[in-house]
Amino acid sequence: MTPSELRQTFLDALVHVAPDAEPDALDPDAPLRDQMDLDSMDLLNLVIRLNEVLGVEVPERDYPRLDSVSHAVAYLEGALSARG
Amino acid sequence: MSLSEFCMPSLGADMDEGKLVEWRVGPGDAVKRGDLVAVVETSKAGVEIEVWEDGVVAELVAAPGDTVPVGGVLALLETETPAHPPGVPLPSAAPRPSAPGAEAPPADPAPSEETIKASPRARRRAEELGIDLASVNPTGPQRSVSFEDVERAAAQHPPGVPTAPAAESRPASRPQTLRQTIAAAMARSKREIPHYYLSLEADLTRPLAWLAEENARRAVAERLLPACLLLKAVALAAAEAPDMNGHFREGAFERAAAVHLGVAVSLRGGGLVAPALQKAEERTLGELMLGLRDLVNRTRQGRLRGAELTSPTITVTNLGEAGVDRVYGVIHPPQVAIVGCGRIREVARVVEGQVVAAPAVELTLAADHRVSDGLGGAKFLQRVATLLQHPEAL
């Protein structure tokens, strides 16, 4: 999966948990919580969704690494390549 | 076989009407008691409504987009046993107590659009044909105008001479009506309920440590949120407390047998709804978490069930994620208590003479002084905090 595909997958997952999100309007480097009003339930739903579509299990201690679009994509890239 | 009416249910004392959004069934479909057959939008939320009888759908009377008063006919069912009067014109011999001279056209002054009873299908047809409902001779149940009545009236009218078209009032938008509903309930609460407030800081060291271990073991989709522990602790404490869980109606408190735990869910467009996690005290943490995720998702999608809106016996409101330390809740009548939860934060705690940093949360209780006193409220809140210290037993 290319970085841009992975980015799109992540944004799709975001829209899946918060249907009113406007992914194009997101600043990739700014905190998601500030831009989207995500609560812990949304975050859990996001992690569940990422698990469904990518097969990646994000442990709770790594949740902070999903705090922005860029960080999340980098983290997921690492998780996918570590899995091989 | 007989025909039975499937009517707009009342989804709360504050509901006068609902808008039909979607049918899940069509004519000829067999339905069983409890089937979710339609989606209705109230001023509070979208709700999936269920049928109360087994039968076969004979006719969909209301169409998506129709606003139907509580008790108004949505559909006709063919059922084995006659449970309700059928939604077809009564035989002319049947008495119509409220309709003296029913065969005569209504006397002047003609009743306004608002007060004329008519099925949604009849209203639509009348609008299409440019027929004034007040000019139609009603032969339907409770002297309402039926579809056939409109057709008959249309046949009698000379074509090309339509009467004044029915004035269609523009329905208010959802956020606006939701705000009005919240305002009405909260104004009633502040007017009628003598609230008292208590607060307690609960140590979360043990619960959060247990939760981290538990979640490391659990599959992603089964992970628990801290809120889940709090909900279960409140549910268990509410089940034990004599005067926190139930409804205050007509001057008396009725304690509820089960804890239908209202959970305040904020909507993305603004406003909030607090539907119930039914029998929360009987659910495991895993079940409660799944129920909570499902409830939040369905609340935000407008897919609640009727009972979830009407049944809460006590409510929890969690504003911790909004960054506040504590919540001074407003009780939702006819309930008698609301538990508030602030943000989870590190506090300086004195343990055996040493100051240590520890996670904590401030729990608050707003309760109804007509039903309980501060002492009872304090015991209840203490019990919640104590239960939280034993997460493995929740």
PDB file of N, CA, C and O in Angstrom, chain B residues 16-56:
ATOM      1  N   ASP B  16     -45.784  15.216  20.656  1.00  0.00           N
ATOM      2  CA  ASP B  16     -47.126  15.405  20.113  1.00  0.00           C
ATOM      3  C   ASP B  16     -47.281  14.743  18.755  1.00  0.00           C
ATOM      4  O   ASP B  16     -48.351  14.293  18.386  1.00  0.00           O
ATOM      5  N   GLU B  17     -46.197  14.722  18.002  1.00  0.00           N
ATOM      6  CA  GLU B  17     -46.253  14.190  16.654  1.00  0.00           C
ATOM      7  C   GLU B  17     -44.882  13.694  16.258  1.00  0.00           C
ATOM      8  O   GLU B  17     -43.893  13.954  16.924  1.00  0.00           O
ATOM      9  N   GLY B  18     -44.854  12.941  15.188  1.00  0.00           N
ATOM     10  CA  GLY B  18     -43.584  12.455  14.672  1.00  0.00           C
ATOM     11  C   GLY B  18     -43.626  12.468  13.160  1.00  0.00           C
ATOM     12  O   GLY B  18     -44.697  12.431  12.557  1.00  0.00           O
ATOM     13  N   LYS B  19     -42.434  12.531  12.579  1.00  0.00           N
ATOM     14  CA  LYS B  19     -42.368  12.533  11.122  1.00  0.00           C
ATOM     15  C   LYS B  19     -41.897  11.163  10.658  1.00  0.00           C
ATOM     16  O   LYS B  19     -40.864  10.667  11.118  1.00  0.00           O
ATOM     17  N   LEU B  20     -42.680  10.561   9.775  1.00  0.00           N
ATOM     18  CA  LEU B  20     -42.291   9.261   9.235  1.00  0.00           C
ATOM     19  C   LEU B  20     -41.137   9.473   8.271  1.00  0.00           C
ATOM     20  O   LEU B  20     -41.229  10.266   7.331  1.00  0.00           O
ATOM     21  N   VAL B  21     -40.029   8.773   8.534  1.00  0.00           N
ATOM     22  CA  VAL B  21     -38.850   8.949   7.690  1.00  0.00           C
ATOM     23  C   VAL B  21     -38.752   7.831   6.667  1.00  0.00           C
ATOM     24  O   VAL B  21     -38.414   8.045   5.513  1.00  0.00           O
ATOM     25  N   GLU B  22     -39.086   6.617   7.106  1.00  0.00           N
ATOM     26  CA  GLU B  22     -38.813   5.476   6.252  1.00  0.00           C
ATOM     27  C   GLU B  22     -39.674   4.289   6.674  1.00  0.00           C
ATOM     28  O   GLU B  22     -39.880   4.065   7.863  1.00  0.00           O
ATOM     29  N   TRP B  23     -40.181   3.569   5.691  1.00  0.00           N
ATOM     30  CA  TRP B  23     -40.821   2.282   5.965  1.00  0.00           C
ATOM     31  C   TRP B  23     -39.806   1.186   5.761  1.00  0.00           C
ATOM     32  O   TRP B  23     -39.043   1.204   4.794  1.00  0.00           O
ATOM     33  N   ARG B  24     -39.799   0.189   6.653  1.00  0.00           N
ATOM     34  CA  ARG B  24     -38.940  -0.983   6.469  1.00  0.00           C
ATOM     35  C   ARG B  24     -39.756  -2.146   5.908  1.00  0.00           C
ATOM     36  O   ARG B  24     -39.234  -3.217   5.687  1.00  0.00           O
ATOM     37  N   VAL B  25     -41.068  -1.934   5.762  1.00  0.00           N
ATOM     38  CA  VAL B  25     -41.936  -2.994   5.261  1.00  0.00           C
ATOM     39  C   VAL B  25     -42.837  -2.412   4.177  1.00  0.00           C
ATOM     40  O   VAL B  25     -42.951  -1.191   4.041  1.00  0.00           O
ATOM     41  N   GLY B  26     -43.446  -3.288   3.411  1.00  0.00           N
ATOM     42  CA  GLY B  26     -44.377  -2.852   2.382  1.00  0.00           C
ATOM     43  C   GLY B  26     -45.637  -3.688   2.453  1.00  0.00           C
ATOM     44  O   GLY B  26     -45.690  -4.685   3.186  1.00  0.00           O
ATOM     45  N   PRO B  27     -46.667  -3.306   1.689  1.00  0.00           N
ATOM     46  CA  PRO B  27     -47.910  -4.062   1.683  1.00  0.00           C
ATOM     47  C   PRO B  27     -47.637  -5.525   1.338  1.00  0.00           C
ATOM     48  O   PRO B  27     -46.840  -5.815   0.445  1.00  0.00           O
ATOM     49  N   GLY B  28     -48.294  -6.419   2.084  1.00  0.00           N
ATOM     50  CA  GLY B  28     -48.131  -7.843   1.834  1.00  0.00           C
ATOM     51  C   GLY B  28     -47.067  -8.482   2.710  1.00  0.00           C
ATOM     52  O   GLY B  28     -46.999  -9.706   2.826  1.00  0.00           O
ATOM     53  N   ASP B  29     -46.211  -7.674   3.351  1.00  0.00           N
ATOM     54  CA  ASP B  29     -45.165  -8.234   4.208  1.00  0.00           C
ATOM     55  C   ASP B  29     -45.762  -8.739   5.519  1.00  0.00           C
ATOM     56  O   ASP B  29     -46.593  -8.071   6.129  1.00  0.00           O
ATOM     57  N   ALA B  30     -45.307  -9.906   5.932  1.00  0.00           N
ATOM     58  CA  ALA B  30     -45.713 -10.424   7.241  1.00  0.00           C
ATOM     59  C   ALA B  30     -44.848  -9.765   8.307  1.00  0.00           C
ATOM     60  O   ALA B  30     -43.648  -9.603   8.107  1.00  0.00           O
ATOM     61  N   VAL B  31     -45.455  -9.352   9.400  1.00  0.00           N
ATOM     62  CA  VAL B  31     -44.687  -8.752  10.492  1.00  0.00           C
ATOM     63  C   VAL B  31     -45.004  -9.486  11.789  1.00  0.00           C
ATOM     64  O   VAL B  31     -46.094 -10.034  11.954  1.00  0.00           O
ATOM     65  N   LYS B  32     -44.017  -9.505  12.666  1.00  0.00           N
ATOM     66  CA  LYS B  32     -44.199 -10.119  13.978  1.00  0.00           C
ATOM     67  C   LYS B  32     -44.083  -9.040  15.034  1.00  0.00           C
ATOM     68  O   LYS B  32     -43.340  -8.082  14.872  1.00  0.00           O
ATOM     69  N   ARG B  33     -44.814  -9.241  16.124  1.00  0.00           N
ATOM     70  CA  ARG B  33     -44.723  -8.339  17.267  1.00  0.00           C
ATOM     71  C   ARG B  33     -43.255  -8.100  17.598  1.00  0.00           C
ATOM     72  O   ARG B  33     -42.469  -9.036  17.726  1.00  0.00           O
ATOM     73  N   GLY B  34     -42.871  -6.825  17.711  1.00  0.00           N
ATOM     74  CA  GLY B  34     -41.492  -6.501  18.053  1.00  0.00           C
ATOM     75  C   GLY B  34     -40.627  -6.163  16.851  1.00  0.00           C
ATOM     76  O   GLY B  34     -39.520  -5.652  17.017  1.00  0.00           O
ATOM     77  N   ASP B  35     -41.103  -6.469  15.636  1.00  0.00           N
ATOM     78  CA  ASP B  35     -40.329  -6.118  14.444  1.00  0.00           C
ATOM     79  C   ASP B  35     -40.212  -4.603  14.333  1.00  0.00           C
ATOM     80  O   ASP B  35     -41.167  -3.869  14.588  1.00  0.00           O
ATOM     81  N   LEU B  36     -39.025  -4.152  13.918  1.00  0.00           N
ATOM     82  CA  LEU B  36     -38.830  -2.724  13.684  1.00  0.00           C
ATOM     83  C   LEU B  36     -39.286  -2.445  12.259  1.00  0.00           C
ATOM     84  O   LEU B  36     -38.686  -2.920  11.305  1.00  0.00           O
ATOM     85  N   VAL B  37     -40.370  -1.721  12.123  1.00  0.00           N
ATOM     86  CA  VAL B  37     -40.995  -1.614  10.807  1.00  0.00           C
ATOM     87  C   VAL B  37     -40.863  -0.233  10.182  1.00  0.00           C
ATOM     88  O   VAL B  37     -41.081  -0.075   8.979  1.00  0.00           O
ATOM     89  N   ALA B  38     -40.517   0.770  10.975  1.00  0.00           N
ATOM     90  CA  ALA B  38     -40.455   2.118  10.417  1.00  0.00           C
ATOM     91  C   ALA B  38     -39.487   2.967  11.213  1.00  0.00           C
ATOM     92  O   ALA B  38     -39.137   2.646  12.351  1.00  0.00           O
ATOM     93  N   VAL B  39     -39.041   4.049  10.606  1.00  0.00           N
ATOM     94  CA  VAL B  39     -38.200   5.024  11.301  1.00  0.00           C
ATOM     95  C   VAL B  39     -38.989   6.323  11.405  1.00  0.00           C
ATOM     96  O   VAL B  39     -39.547   6.795  10.416  1.00  0.00           O
ATOM     97  N   VAL B  40     -39.047   6.842  12.610  1.00  0.00           N
ATOM     98  CA  VAL B  40     -39.811   8.057  12.869  1.00  0.00           C
ATOM     99  C   VAL B  40     -38.873   9.088  13.473  1.00  0.00           C
ATOM    100  O   VAL B  40     -38.007   8.754  14.283  1.00  0.00           O
ATOM    101  N   GLU B  41     -39.025  10.312  13.073  1.00  0.00           N
ATOM    102  CA  GLU B  41     -38.203  11.372  13.638  1.00  0.00           C
ATOM    103  C   GLU B  41     -39.066  12.182  14.592  1.00  0.00           C
ATOM    104  O   GLU B  41     -40.105  12.707  14.207  1.00  0.00           O
ATOM    105  N   THR B  42     -38.622  12.253  15.859  1.00  0.00           N
ATOM    106  CA  THR B  42     -39.325  13.096  16.819  1.00  0.00           C
ATOM    107  C   THR B  42     -38.488  14.360  16.993  1.00  0.00           C
ATOM    108  O   THR B  42     -37.431  14.501  16.380  1.00  0.00           O
ATOM    109  N   SER B  43     -38.944  15.238  17.854  1.00  0.00           N
ATOM    110  CA  SER B  43     -38.156  16.450  18.073  1.00  0.00           C
ATOM    111  C   SER B  43     -36.826  16.114  18.726  1.00  0.00           C
ATOM    112  O   SER B  43     -35.897  16.893  18.704  1.00  0.00           O
ATOM    113  N   LYS B  44     -36.721  14.921  19.320  1.00  0.00           N
ATOM    114  CA  LYS B  44     -35.496  14.542  20.007  1.00  0.00           C
ATOM    115  C   LYS B  44     -34.532  13.769  19.131  1.00  0.00           C
ATOM    116  O   LYS B  44     -33.344  13.981  19.167  1.00  0.00           O
ATOM    117  N   ALA B  45     -35.070  12.795  18.401  1.00  0.00           N
ATOM    118  CA  ALA B  45     -34.167  11.862  17.755  1.00  0.00           C
ATOM    119  C   ALA B  45     -34.899  11.048  16.715  1.00  0.00           C
ATOM    120  O   ALA B  45     -36.133  11.023  16.685  1.00  0.00           O
ATOM    121  N   GLY B  46     -34.133  10.397  15.873  1.00  0.00           N
ATOM    122  CA  GLY B  46     -34.696   9.399  14.967  1.00  0.00           C
ATOM    123  C   GLY B  46     -34.898   8.119  15.761  1.00  0.00           C
ATOM    124  O   GLY B  46     -34.033   7.727  16.521  1.00  0.00           O
ATOM    125  N   VAL B  47     -36.042   7.492  15.587  1.00  0.00           N
ATOM    126  CA  VAL B  47     -36.365   6.319  16.386  1.00  0.00           C
ATOM    127  C   VAL B  47     -36.921   5.235  15.476  1.00  0.00           C
ATOM    128  O   VAL B  47     -37.755   5.505  14.616  1.00  0.00           O
ATOM    129  N   GLU B  48     -36.436   4.013  15.685  1.00  0.00           N
ATOM    130  CA  GLU B  48     -37.011   2.878  14.971  1.00  0.00           C
ATOM    131  C   GLU B  48     -38.208   2.396  15.775  1.00  0.00           C
ATOM    132  O   GLU B  48     -38.087   2.159  16.976  1.00  0.00           O
ATOM    133  N   ILE B  49     -39.340   2.263  15.141  1.00  0.00           N
ATOM    134  CA  ILE B  49     -40.507   1.853  15.916  1.00  0.00           C
ATOM    135  C   ILE B  49     -40.936   0.441  15.542  1.00  0.00           C
ATOM    136  O   ILE B  49     -40.770  -0.017  14.420  1.00  0.00           O
ATOM    137  N   GLU B  50     -41.493  -0.223  16.545  1.00  0.00           N
ATOM    138  CA  GLU B  50     -41.827  -1.625  16.382  1.00  0.00           C
ATOM    139  C   GLU B  50     -43.335  -1.815  16.329  1.00  0.00           C
ATOM    140  O   GLU B  50     -44.090  -0.975  16.807  1.00  0.00           O
ATOM    141  N   VAL B  51     -43.757  -2.929  15.757  1.00  0.00           N
ATOM    142  CA  VAL B  51     -45.190  -3.222  15.745  1.00  0.00           C
ATOM    143  C   VAL B  51     -45.510  -4.046  16.980  1.00  0.00           C
ATOM    144  O   VAL B  51     -44.654  -4.706  17.553  1.00  0.00           O
ATOM    145  N   TRP B  52     -46.760  -3.969  17.387  1.00  0.00           N
ATOM    146  CA  TRP B  52     -47.172  -4.623  18.630  1.00  0.00           C
ATOM    147  C   TRP B  52     -48.019  -5.848  18.400  1.00  0.00           C
ATOM    148  O   TRP B  52     -48.504  -6.457  19.326  1.00  0.00           O
ATOM    149  N   GLU B  53     -48.226  -6.202  17.139  1.00  0.00           N
ATOM    150  CA  GLU B  53     -49.063  -7.370  16.842  1.00  0.00           C
ATOM    151  C   GLU B  53     -48.439  -8.133  15.689  1.00  0.00           C
ATOM    152  O   GLU B  53     -47.738  -7.559  14.870  1.00  0.00           O
ATOM    153  N   ASP B  54     -48.759  -9.397  15.613  1.00  0.00           N
ATOM    154  CA  ASP B  54     -48.411 -10.174  14.427  1.00  0.00           C
ATOM    155  C   ASP B  54     -49.448  -9.873  13.354  1.00  0.00           C
ATOM    156  O   ASP B  54     -50.609  -9.637  13.665  1.00  0.00           O
ATOM    157  N   GLY B  55     -49.033  -9.906  12.120  1.00  0.00           N
ATOM    158  CA  GLY B  55     -50.010  -9.694  11.051  1.00  0.00           C
ATOM    159  C   GLY B  55     -49.336  -9.514   9.711  1.00  0.00           C
ATOM    160  O   GLY B  55     -48.148  -9.788   9.543  1.00  0.00           O
ATOM    161  N   VAL B  56     -50.136  -9.044   8.766  1.00  0.00           N
ATOM    162  CA  VAL B  56     -49.637  -8.780   7.423  1.00  0.00           C
ATOM    163  C   VAL B  56     -49.980  -7.336   7.099  1.00  0.00           C
ATOM    164  O   VAL B  56     -51.087  -6.868   7.382  1.00  0.00           O
TER     165      VAL B  56
END
